[in-house]
Amino acid sequence: MKVSREQVAENRRRILEAAGRLFRERGFEAVTVAEVMKAAGLTHGGFYGHFASKDDLIAAALAEMVVAPGVEPVALAPYAARYLSTVHRQDCAGGCPVAALGAETIRQSPKARAAMTEGLRRQIARLSAGTSGTAPEESRRAAIGSWAAMLGAMILARLSDDPDLSDEVLAETRAFIEERAPAPAARSQT
């Protein structure tokens, strides 16, 4: 039975979505191709019609998770408030792929690292574009420093087995960013 192009695309989307959730929840090494396919509601045999290997799947899943199309400006302080929340901390499987998988990606294929690098470039551009009243290099510095602080805080908050310390790391990092964040860029009224 021949599968339509639309169904092939939908199956690939389901595989990437399932892989992204499982990888963020358990890491690359702890997830098998069979588990990804089962979570996607597909048979294991169909995997190789979409991907050449697990490494290929990892790179494609990372690209899907971190390389959003376009560069929509994001204001630093409100973004940090959402990112550095207890809800996000608790949702590894649905949360930030960089906080969940960044350290593991260092040891992945060049294609996987390239996807993370492109995601980093776009995130810096989004956060830089969300500021106004500062020189471009100052906006970029604030974006890079704030993003690094957010990621580090989320990783530290998730690894701590002390809930009070975890909450403190999130709260103090939010306050640190709010004190230093440039003003949000004005949106045009068109």
Coordinates of C-alpha atoms in Angstrom, one line a residue:
M1 CA 0.0 0.0 0.0
K2 CA 1.5 3.3 -1.1
V3 CA 1.6 6.1 1.5
S4 CA 0.8 9.7 0.3
R5 CA 3.4 12.4 0.5
E6 CA 1.3 14.1 3.1
Q7 CA 1.2 11.0 5.3
V8 CA 5.0 10.6 4.9
A9 CA 5.5 14.2 6.1
E10 CA 3.1 13.6 9.0
N11 CA 4.8 10.4 10.0
R12 CA 8.2 12.2 10.0
R13 CA 6.7 15.0 12.1
R14 CA 5.4 12.5 14.6
I15 CA 8.8 10.7 14.8
L16 CA 10.6 14.0 15.3
E17 CA 8.1 15.1 18.0
A18 CA 8.4 11.8 19.8
A19 CA 12.2 11.8 19.6
G20 CA 12.4 15.4 20.8
R21 CA 10.3 14.6 23.9
L22 CA 12.1 11.4 24.7
F23 CA 15.6 12.8 24.1
R24 CA 14.8 15.8 26.4
E25 CA 13.4 13.5 29.1
R26 CA 16.0 10.8 29.1
G27 CA 19.0 11.9 27.0
F28 CA 20.2 10.6 23.6
E29 CA 21.8 7.4 24.8
A30 CA 18.9 6.2 26.9
V31 CA 16.4 6.3 24.1
T32 CA 16.2 3.6 21.4
V33 CA 14.9 3.9 17.9
A34 CA 12.3 1.3 18.7
E35 CA 11.1 3.5 21.6
V36 CA 10.9 6.5 19.4
M37 CA 8.9 4.7 16.8
K38 CA 6.5 3.2 19.4
A39 CA 6.0 6.7 20.9
A40 CA 5.2 8.0 17.4
G41 CA 2.7 5.2 16.9
L42 CA 4.6 3.7 14.1
T43 CA 6.4 0.4 13.4
H44 CA 10.2 0.1 13.9
G45 CA 10.6 -1.0 10.3
G46 CA 9.5 2.4 9.0
F47 CA 12.3 4.3 10.7
Y48 CA 14.8 3.8 7.9
G49 CA 12.5 5.3 5.3
H50 CA 12.9 8.6 7.1
F51 CA 16.4 8.5 8.7
A52 CA 19.7 6.8 7.8
S53 CA 20.7 6.2 11.5
K54 CA 20.0 7.2 15.0
D55 CA 22.6 10.0 14.6
D56 CA 20.6 11.3 11.7
L57 CA 17.5 11.3 13.8
I58 CA 19.3 13.1 16.6
A59 CA 20.5 15.9 14.2
A60 CA 17.0 16.2 12.6
A61 CA 15.3 16.3 16.0
L62 CA 17.6 19.0 17.3
A63 CA 17.1 21.0 14.1
E64 CA 13.4 20.7 14.6
M65 CA 13.5 21.7 18.3
V66 CA 16.0 24.6 18.2
V67 CA 15.9 26.2 14.7
A68 CA 12.6 28.0 14.6
P69 CA 11.9 29.8 11.3
G70 CA 12.4 33.6 11.4
V71 CA 13.7 35.7 14.2
E72 CA 10.8 37.1 16.2
P73 CA 12.1 39.6 18.7
V74 CA 11.8 38.6 22.4
A75 CA 12.1 41.0 25.3
L76 CA 14.7 39.7 27.8
A77 CA 13.0 40.2 31.2
P78 CA 9.6 38.8 30.3
Y79 CA 11.2 35.9 28.5
A80 CA 13.4 35.2 31.5
A81 CA 10.4 35.2 33.8
R82 CA 8.7 32.5 31.7
Y83 CA 11.9 30.5 31.1
L84 CA 13.1 30.6 34.7
S85 CA 9.8 29.3 36.1
T86 CA 9.1 26.2 38.2
V87 CA 6.7 24.9 35.5
H88 CA 9.5 25.0 33.0
R89 CA 11.9 23.4 35.4
Q90 CA 9.6 20.5 36.0
D91 CA 8.9 19.9 32.3
C92 CA 12.2 18.5 31.0
A93 CA 10.4 16.5 28.2
G94 CA 8.6 19.6 26.9
G95 CA 11.0 22.3 27.9
C96 CA 14.1 23.8 26.5
P97 CA 16.2 21.3 24.4
V98 CA 19.4 23.3 25.0
A99 CA 19.1 23.0 28.8
A100 CA 18.2 19.3 28.5
L101 CA 20.6 18.3 25.8
G102 CA 23.3 20.9 25.4
A103 CA 26.0 19.1 27.3
E104 CA 25.2 15.8 25.5
T105 CA 25.3 17.5 22.1
I106 CA 29.0 18.3 22.5
R107 CA 29.6 14.6 21.9
Q108 CA 27.2 14.2 18.9
S109 CA 27.8 14.3 15.2
P110 CA 28.9 17.5 13.4
K111 CA 25.3 17.8 12.0
A112 CA 23.8 17.7 15.4
R113 CA 26.2 20.3 16.7
A114 CA 25.5 22.5 13.6
A115 CA 21.8 22.4 14.5
M116 CA 22.5 23.5 18.0
T117 CA 24.8 26.2 16.7
E118 CA 22.1 27.6 14.4
G119 CA 19.6 27.5 17.2
L120 CA 22.1 29.5 19.4
R121 CA 22.6 32.1 16.6
R122 CA 18.8 32.5 16.2
Q123 CA 18.2 32.8 20.0
I124 CA 20.9 35.5 20.4
A125 CA 19.3 37.3 17.4
R126 CA 15.8 37.0 18.9
L127 CA 16.9 38.3 22.3
S128 CA 19.1 41.1 20.8
A129 CA 16.2 42.2 18.6
G130 CA 13.9 42.4 21.6
T131 CA 15.8 45.4 23.1
S132 CA 16.0 49.1 22.2
G133 CA 17.8 52.2 23.3
T134 CA 21.2 50.5 23.3
A135 CA 23.9 50.1 20.7
P136 CA 23.7 46.8 18.7
E137 CA 26.8 45.4 20.4
E138 CA 25.3 46.2 23.9
S139 CA 22.0 44.4 22.9
R140 CA 24.0 41.4 21.7
R141 CA 26.1 41.3 24.9
A142 CA 23.0 41.5 27.0
A143 CA 21.4 38.7 24.9
I144 CA 24.4 36.4 25.2
G145 CA 24.9 37.0 28.9
S146 CA 21.2 36.7 29.7
W147 CA 20.8 33.5 27.6
A148 CA 23.9 31.9 29.2
A149 CA 22.6 32.9 32.7
M150 CA 19.1 31.4 31.9
L151 CA 20.5 28.1 30.6
G152 CA 22.9 27.8 33.5
A153 CA 20.3 28.5 36.0
M154 CA 17.8 26.0 34.5
I155 CA 20.5 23.3 34.5
L156 CA 21.5 24.1 38.1
A157 CA 17.8 24.2 39.2
R158 CA 17.1 20.9 37.6
L159 CA 20.1 19.1 39.0
S160 CA 19.5 20.2 42.6
D161 CA 17.7 17.8 44.9
D162 CA 17.0 20.7 47.3
P163 CA 13.7 22.4 46.2
D164 CA 14.4 25.6 48.1
L165 CA 17.9 26.0 46.5
S166 CA 16.4 25.2 43.1
D167 CA 13.7 27.8 43.5
E168 CA 16.3 30.3 44.8
V169 CA 18.5 29.8 41.7
L170 CA 15.6 30.5 39.4
A171 CA 14.4 33.5 41.4
E172 CA 17.8 35.1 41.8
T173 CA 18.7 34.6 38.1
R174 CA 15.4 36.2 37.1
A175 CA 16.1 39.2 39.4
F176 CA 19.7 39.5 38.0
I177 CA 18.4 39.6 34.4
E178 CA 15.6 42.0 35.2
E179 CA 18.0 44.5 36.9
R180 CA 20.3 44.5 33.8
A181 CA 17.9 43.9 30.9
P182 CA 17.7 46.6 28.3
A183 CA 14.3 48.1 27.6
P184 CA 12.1 46.0 25.2
A185 CA 12.0 47.2 21.6
A186 CA 9.0 49.2 20.7
R187 CA 6.6 47.4 18.3
S188 CA 5.5 49.3 15.2
Q189 CA 1.8 50.2 15.1
T190 CA 1.1 49.1 11.5

